[in-house]
PDB file of C-alpha atoms and ligand atoms in Angstrom:
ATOM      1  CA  UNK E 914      18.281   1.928  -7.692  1.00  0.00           C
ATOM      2  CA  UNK E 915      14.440   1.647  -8.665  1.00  0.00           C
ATOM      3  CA  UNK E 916      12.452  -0.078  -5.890  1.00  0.00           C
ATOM      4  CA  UNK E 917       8.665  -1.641  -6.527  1.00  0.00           C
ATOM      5  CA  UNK E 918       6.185  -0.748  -3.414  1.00  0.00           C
ATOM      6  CA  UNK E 919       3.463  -3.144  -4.706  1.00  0.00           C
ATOM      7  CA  UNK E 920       0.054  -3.708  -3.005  1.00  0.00           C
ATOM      8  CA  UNK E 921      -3.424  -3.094  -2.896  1.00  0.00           C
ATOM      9  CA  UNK E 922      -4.234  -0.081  -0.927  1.00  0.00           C
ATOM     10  CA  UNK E 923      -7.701  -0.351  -0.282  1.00  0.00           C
ATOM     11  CA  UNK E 924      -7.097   2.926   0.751  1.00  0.00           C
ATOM     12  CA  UNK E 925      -3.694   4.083   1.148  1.00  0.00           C
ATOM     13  CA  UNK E 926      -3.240   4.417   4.984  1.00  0.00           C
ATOM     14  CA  UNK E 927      -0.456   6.829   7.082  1.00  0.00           C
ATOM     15  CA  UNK E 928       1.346   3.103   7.853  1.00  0.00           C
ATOM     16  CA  UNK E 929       1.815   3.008   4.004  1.00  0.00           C
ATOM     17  CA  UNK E 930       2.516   6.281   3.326  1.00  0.00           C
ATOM     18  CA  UNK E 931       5.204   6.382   5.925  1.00  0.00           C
ATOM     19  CA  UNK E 932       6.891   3.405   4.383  1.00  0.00           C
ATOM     20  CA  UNK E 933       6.313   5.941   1.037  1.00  0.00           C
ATOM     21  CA  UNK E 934       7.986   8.699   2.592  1.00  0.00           C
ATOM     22  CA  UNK E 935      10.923   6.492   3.770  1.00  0.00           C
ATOM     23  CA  UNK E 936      11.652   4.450   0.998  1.00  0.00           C
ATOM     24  CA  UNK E 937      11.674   7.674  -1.289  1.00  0.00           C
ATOM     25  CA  UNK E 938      14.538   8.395   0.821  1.00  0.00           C
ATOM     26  CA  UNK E 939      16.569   5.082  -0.213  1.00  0.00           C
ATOM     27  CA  UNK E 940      16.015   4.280  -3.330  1.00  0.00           C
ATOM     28  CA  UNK E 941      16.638   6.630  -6.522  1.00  0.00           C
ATOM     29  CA  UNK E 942      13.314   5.549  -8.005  1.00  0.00           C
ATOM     30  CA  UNK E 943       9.855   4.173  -5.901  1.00  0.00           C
ATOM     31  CA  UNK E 944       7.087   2.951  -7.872  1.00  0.00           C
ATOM     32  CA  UNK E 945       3.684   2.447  -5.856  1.00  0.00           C
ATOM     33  CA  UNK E 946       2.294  -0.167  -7.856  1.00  0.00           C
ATOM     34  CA  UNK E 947      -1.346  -1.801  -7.147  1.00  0.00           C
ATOM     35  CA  UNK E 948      -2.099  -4.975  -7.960  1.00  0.00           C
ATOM     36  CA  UNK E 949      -5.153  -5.149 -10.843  1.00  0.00           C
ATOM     37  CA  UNK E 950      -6.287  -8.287 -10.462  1.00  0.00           C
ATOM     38  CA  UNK E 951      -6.983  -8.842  -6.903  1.00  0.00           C
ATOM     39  CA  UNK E 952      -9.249 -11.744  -5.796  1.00  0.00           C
ATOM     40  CA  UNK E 953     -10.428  -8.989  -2.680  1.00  0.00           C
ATOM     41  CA  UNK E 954     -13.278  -7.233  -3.360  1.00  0.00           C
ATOM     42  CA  UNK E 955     -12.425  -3.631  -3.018  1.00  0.00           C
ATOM     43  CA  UNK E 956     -14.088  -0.818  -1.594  1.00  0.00           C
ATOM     44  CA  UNK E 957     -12.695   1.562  -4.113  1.00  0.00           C
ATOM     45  CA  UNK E 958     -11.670   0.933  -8.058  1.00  0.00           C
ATOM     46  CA  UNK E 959      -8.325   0.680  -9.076  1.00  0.00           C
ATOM     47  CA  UNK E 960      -8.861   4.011 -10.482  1.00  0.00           C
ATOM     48  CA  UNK E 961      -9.676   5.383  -7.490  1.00  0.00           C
ATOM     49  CA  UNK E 962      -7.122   4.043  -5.533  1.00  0.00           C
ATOM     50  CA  UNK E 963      -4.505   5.533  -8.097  1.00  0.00           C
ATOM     51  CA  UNK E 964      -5.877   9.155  -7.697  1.00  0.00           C
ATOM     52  CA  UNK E 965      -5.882   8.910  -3.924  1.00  0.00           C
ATOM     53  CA  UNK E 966      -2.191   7.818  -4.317  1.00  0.00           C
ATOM     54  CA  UNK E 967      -1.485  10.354  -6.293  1.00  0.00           C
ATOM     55  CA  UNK E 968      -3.014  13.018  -4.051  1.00  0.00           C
ATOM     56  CA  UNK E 969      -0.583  12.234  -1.519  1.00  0.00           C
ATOM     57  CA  UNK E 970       2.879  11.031  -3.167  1.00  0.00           C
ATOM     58  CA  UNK E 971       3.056  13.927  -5.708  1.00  0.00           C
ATOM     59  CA  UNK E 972       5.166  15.732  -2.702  1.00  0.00           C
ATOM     60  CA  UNK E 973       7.661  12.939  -3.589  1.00  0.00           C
ATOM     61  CA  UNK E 974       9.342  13.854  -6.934  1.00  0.00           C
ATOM     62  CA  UNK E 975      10.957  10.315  -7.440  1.00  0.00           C
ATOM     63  CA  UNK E 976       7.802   8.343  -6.399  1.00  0.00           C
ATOM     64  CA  UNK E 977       5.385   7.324  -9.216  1.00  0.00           C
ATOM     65  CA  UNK E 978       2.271   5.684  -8.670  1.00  0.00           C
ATOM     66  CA  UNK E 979       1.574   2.360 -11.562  1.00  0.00           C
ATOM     67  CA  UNK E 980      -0.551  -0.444 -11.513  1.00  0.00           C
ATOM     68  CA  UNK E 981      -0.086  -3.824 -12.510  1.00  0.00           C
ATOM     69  CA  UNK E 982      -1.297  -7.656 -13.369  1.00  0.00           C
ATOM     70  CA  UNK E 983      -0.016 -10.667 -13.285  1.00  0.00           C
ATOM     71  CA  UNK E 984       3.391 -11.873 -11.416  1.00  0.00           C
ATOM     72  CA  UNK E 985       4.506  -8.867  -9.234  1.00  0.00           C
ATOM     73  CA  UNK E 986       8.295  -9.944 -10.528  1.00  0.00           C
ATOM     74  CA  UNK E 987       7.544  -9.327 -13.720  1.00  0.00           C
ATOM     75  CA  UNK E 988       6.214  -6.118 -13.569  1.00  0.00           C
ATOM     76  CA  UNK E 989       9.250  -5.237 -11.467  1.00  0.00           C
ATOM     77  CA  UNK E 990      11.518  -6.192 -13.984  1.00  0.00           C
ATOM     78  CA  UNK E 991       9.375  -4.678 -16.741  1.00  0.00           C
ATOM     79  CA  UNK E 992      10.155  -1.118 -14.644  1.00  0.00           C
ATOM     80  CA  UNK E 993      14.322  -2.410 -13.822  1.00  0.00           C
ATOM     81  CA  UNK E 994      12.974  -2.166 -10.495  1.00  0.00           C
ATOM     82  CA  UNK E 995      15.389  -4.378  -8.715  1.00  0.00           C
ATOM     83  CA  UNK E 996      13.952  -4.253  -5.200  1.00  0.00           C
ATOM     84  CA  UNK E 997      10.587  -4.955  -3.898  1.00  0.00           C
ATOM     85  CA  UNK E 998       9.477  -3.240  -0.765  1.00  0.00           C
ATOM     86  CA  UNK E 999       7.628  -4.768   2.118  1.00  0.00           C
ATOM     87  CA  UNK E1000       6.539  -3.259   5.434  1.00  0.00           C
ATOM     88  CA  UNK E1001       6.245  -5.709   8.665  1.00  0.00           C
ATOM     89  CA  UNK E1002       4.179  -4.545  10.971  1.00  0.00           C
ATOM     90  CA  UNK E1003       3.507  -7.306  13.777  1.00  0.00           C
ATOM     91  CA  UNK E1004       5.438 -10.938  13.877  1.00  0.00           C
ATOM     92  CA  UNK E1005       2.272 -12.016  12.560  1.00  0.00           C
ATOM     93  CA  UNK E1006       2.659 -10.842   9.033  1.00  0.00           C
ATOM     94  CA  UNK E1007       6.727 -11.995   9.226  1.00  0.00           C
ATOM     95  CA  UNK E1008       5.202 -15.915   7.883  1.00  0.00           C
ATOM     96  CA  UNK E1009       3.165 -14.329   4.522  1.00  0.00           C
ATOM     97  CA  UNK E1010       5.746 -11.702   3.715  1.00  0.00           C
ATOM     98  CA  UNK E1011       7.986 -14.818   3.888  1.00  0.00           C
ATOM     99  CA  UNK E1012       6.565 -16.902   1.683  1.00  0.00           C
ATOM    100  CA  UNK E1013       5.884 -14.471  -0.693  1.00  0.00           C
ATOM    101  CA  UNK E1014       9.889 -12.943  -0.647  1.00  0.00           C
ATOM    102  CA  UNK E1015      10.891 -17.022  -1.085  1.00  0.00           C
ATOM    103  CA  UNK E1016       8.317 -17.293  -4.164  1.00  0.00           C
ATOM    104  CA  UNK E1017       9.294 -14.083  -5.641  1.00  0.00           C
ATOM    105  CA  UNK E1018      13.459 -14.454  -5.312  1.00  0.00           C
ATOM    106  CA  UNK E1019      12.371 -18.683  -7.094  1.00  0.00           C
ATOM    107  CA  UNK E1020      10.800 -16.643  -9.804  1.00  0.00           C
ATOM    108  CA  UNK E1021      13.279 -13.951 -10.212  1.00  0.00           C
ATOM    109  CA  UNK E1022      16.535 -14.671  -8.410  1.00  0.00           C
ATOM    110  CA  UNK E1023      17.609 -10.831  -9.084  1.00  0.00           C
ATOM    111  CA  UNK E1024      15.084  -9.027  -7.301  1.00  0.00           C
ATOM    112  CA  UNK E1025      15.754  -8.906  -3.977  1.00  0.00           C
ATOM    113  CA  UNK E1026      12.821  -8.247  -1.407  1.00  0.00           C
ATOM    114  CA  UNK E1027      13.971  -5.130   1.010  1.00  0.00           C
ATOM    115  CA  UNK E1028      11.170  -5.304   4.800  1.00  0.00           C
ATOM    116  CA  UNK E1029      10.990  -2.031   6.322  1.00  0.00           C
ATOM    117  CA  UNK E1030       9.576  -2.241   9.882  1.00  0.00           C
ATOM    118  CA  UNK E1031       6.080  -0.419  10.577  1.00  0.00           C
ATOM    119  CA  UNK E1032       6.743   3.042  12.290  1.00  0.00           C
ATOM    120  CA  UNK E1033       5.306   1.986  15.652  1.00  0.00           C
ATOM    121  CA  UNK E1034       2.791   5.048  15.954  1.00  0.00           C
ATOM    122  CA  UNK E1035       0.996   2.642  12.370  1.00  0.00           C
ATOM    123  CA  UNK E1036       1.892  -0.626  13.536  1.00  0.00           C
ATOM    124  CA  UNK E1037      -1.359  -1.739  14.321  1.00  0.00           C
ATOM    125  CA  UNK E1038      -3.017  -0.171  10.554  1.00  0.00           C
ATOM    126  CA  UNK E1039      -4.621  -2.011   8.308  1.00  0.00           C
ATOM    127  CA  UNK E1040      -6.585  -0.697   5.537  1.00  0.00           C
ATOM    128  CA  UNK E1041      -9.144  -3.807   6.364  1.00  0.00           C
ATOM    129  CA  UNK E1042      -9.830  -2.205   9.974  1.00  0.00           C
ATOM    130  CA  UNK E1043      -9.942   1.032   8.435  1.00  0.00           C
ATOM    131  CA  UNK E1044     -12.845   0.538   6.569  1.00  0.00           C
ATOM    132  CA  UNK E1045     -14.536  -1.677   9.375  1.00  0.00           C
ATOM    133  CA  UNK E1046     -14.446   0.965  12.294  1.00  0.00           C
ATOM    134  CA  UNK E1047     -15.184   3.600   9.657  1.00  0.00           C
ATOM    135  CA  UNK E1048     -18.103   1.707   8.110  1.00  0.00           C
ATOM    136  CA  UNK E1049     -19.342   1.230  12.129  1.00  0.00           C
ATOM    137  CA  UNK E1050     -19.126   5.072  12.948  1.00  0.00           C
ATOM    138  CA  UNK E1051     -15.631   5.030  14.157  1.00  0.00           C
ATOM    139  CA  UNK E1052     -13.065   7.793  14.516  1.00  0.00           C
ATOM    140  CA  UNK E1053      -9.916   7.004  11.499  1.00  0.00           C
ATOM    141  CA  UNK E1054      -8.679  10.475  11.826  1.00  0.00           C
ATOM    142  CA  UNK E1055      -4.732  10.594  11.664  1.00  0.00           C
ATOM    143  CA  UNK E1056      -5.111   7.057  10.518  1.00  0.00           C
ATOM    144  CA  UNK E1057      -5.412   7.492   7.081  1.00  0.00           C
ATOM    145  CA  UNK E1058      -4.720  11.174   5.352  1.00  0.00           C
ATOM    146  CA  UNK E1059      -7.692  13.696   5.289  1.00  0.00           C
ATOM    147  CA  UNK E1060      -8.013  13.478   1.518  1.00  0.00           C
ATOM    148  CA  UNK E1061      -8.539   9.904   2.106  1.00  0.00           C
ATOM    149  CA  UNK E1062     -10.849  10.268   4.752  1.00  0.00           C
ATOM    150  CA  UNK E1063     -13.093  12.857   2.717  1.00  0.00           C
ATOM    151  CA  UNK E1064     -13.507  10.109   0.366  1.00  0.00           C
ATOM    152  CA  UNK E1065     -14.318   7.554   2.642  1.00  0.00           C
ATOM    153  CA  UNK E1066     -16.857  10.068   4.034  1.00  0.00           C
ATOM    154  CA  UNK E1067     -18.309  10.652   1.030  1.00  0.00           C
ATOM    155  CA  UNK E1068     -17.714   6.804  -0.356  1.00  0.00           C
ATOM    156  CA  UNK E1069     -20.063   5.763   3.375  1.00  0.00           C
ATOM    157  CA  UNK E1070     -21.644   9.062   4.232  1.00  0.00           C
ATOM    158  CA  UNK E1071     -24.536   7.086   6.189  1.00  0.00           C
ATOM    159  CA  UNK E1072     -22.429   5.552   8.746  1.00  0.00           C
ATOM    160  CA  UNK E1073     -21.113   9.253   9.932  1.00  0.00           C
ATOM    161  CA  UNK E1074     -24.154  11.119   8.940  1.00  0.00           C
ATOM    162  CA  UNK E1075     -23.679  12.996  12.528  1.00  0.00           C
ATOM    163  CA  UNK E1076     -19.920  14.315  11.976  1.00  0.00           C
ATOM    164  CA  UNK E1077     -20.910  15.625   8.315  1.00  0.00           C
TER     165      UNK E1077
HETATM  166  O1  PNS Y1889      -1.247  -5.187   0.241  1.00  0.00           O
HETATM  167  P1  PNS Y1889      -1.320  -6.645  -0.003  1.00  0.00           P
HETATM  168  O2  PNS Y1889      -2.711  -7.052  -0.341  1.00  0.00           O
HETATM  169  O3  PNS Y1889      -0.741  -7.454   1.116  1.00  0.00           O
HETATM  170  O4  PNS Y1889      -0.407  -6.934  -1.327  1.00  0.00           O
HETATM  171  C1  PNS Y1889      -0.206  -8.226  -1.804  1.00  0.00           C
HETATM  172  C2  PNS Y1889       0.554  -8.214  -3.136  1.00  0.00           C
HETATM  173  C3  PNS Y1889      -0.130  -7.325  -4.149  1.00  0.00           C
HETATM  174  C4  PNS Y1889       1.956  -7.686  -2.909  1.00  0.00           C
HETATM  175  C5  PNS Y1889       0.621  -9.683  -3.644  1.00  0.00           C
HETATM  176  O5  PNS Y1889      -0.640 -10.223  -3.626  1.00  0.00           O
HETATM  177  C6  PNS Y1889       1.207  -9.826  -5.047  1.00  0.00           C
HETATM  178  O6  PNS Y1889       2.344  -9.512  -5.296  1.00  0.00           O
HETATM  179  N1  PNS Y1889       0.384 -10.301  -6.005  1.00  0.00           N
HETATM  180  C7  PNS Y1889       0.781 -10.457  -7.388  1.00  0.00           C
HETATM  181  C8  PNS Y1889       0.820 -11.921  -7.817  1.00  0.00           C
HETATM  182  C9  PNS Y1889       2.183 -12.546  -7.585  1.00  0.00           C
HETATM  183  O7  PNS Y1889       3.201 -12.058  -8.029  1.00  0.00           O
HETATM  184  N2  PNS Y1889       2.191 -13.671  -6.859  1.00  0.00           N
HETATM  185  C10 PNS Y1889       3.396 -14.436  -6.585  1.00  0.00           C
HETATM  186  C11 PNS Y1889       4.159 -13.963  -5.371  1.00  0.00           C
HETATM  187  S1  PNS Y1889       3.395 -14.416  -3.894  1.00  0.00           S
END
């Protein structure tokens, strides 16, 4: 079974990468797959974001990293994924993950949407607060993984200019 992990990981934080580690473990097949054409404006390219994947999934020999545009279904079925994955972390992301599962299983009635729950050591990541307390001189160790902290450091070196 091929699973789709789709999002924009803007970076990858240790809440996704957990969800990484344990869908690896129940699907055949997981493909990370961030979204191109996101109407966010990122801190990091779509480039980057793939190599800082990369850095951290290669461990997983049945996890490949992709990118993609357009309808997330699509793209799933283009790959014979037939699951997406989700995390939940908080009850407040249960109405949007919703929605979007509803859409996605209109669209393509054979891809079913799989939620994982947040391990509850990352339930309260985001890779939006990530970059805030970083970009205001705040400790993310053990948040995100220390390849994607270096480049944070080096993406923002001002704000920690007396850690460096
Ligand atoms: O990590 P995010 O930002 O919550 O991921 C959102 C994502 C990429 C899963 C979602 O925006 C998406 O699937 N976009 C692709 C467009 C699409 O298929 N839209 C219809 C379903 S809502």
């Amino acid at each position: 079974m091929t699973a789709v992990y789709p999002g924009s990981f803007d970076p990858i934080t240790n809440g996704h990468l957990d969800l990484i580690e344990r869908g690896s473990r129940m699907f055949n097949r997981l493909i990370v797959s961030i979204l191109r054409n996101d109407s966010k404006q990122p801190l990091f390219s779509v480039e980057e974001r793939m190599e800082m994947l990369r850095e951290v999934v290669h461990v997983y020999p049945n996890v490949e990293v992709s990118t993609f545009d357009g309808l997330l279904v699509d793209h799933a079925a283009a790959q014979s994924a037939s699951v997406l994955l989700r995390g939940i972390r908080a009850i407040s992301d249960y109405e949007y993950e919703l929605q979007m599962a509803l859409m996605n299983r209109r669209l393509r009635p054979d891809i079913e949407t799989i939620f994982m729950m947040a391990n509850e050591t990352y339930s309260f990541i985001s890779s939006r607060m990530v970059k805030e307390v970083f970009g205001l001189g705040g400790k993310i160790t053990g948040l995100v993984p220390p390849s994607v902290e270096a480049r944070l450091r080096r993406r923002m070196p001002h704000t920690h200019s007396k850690e460096a």
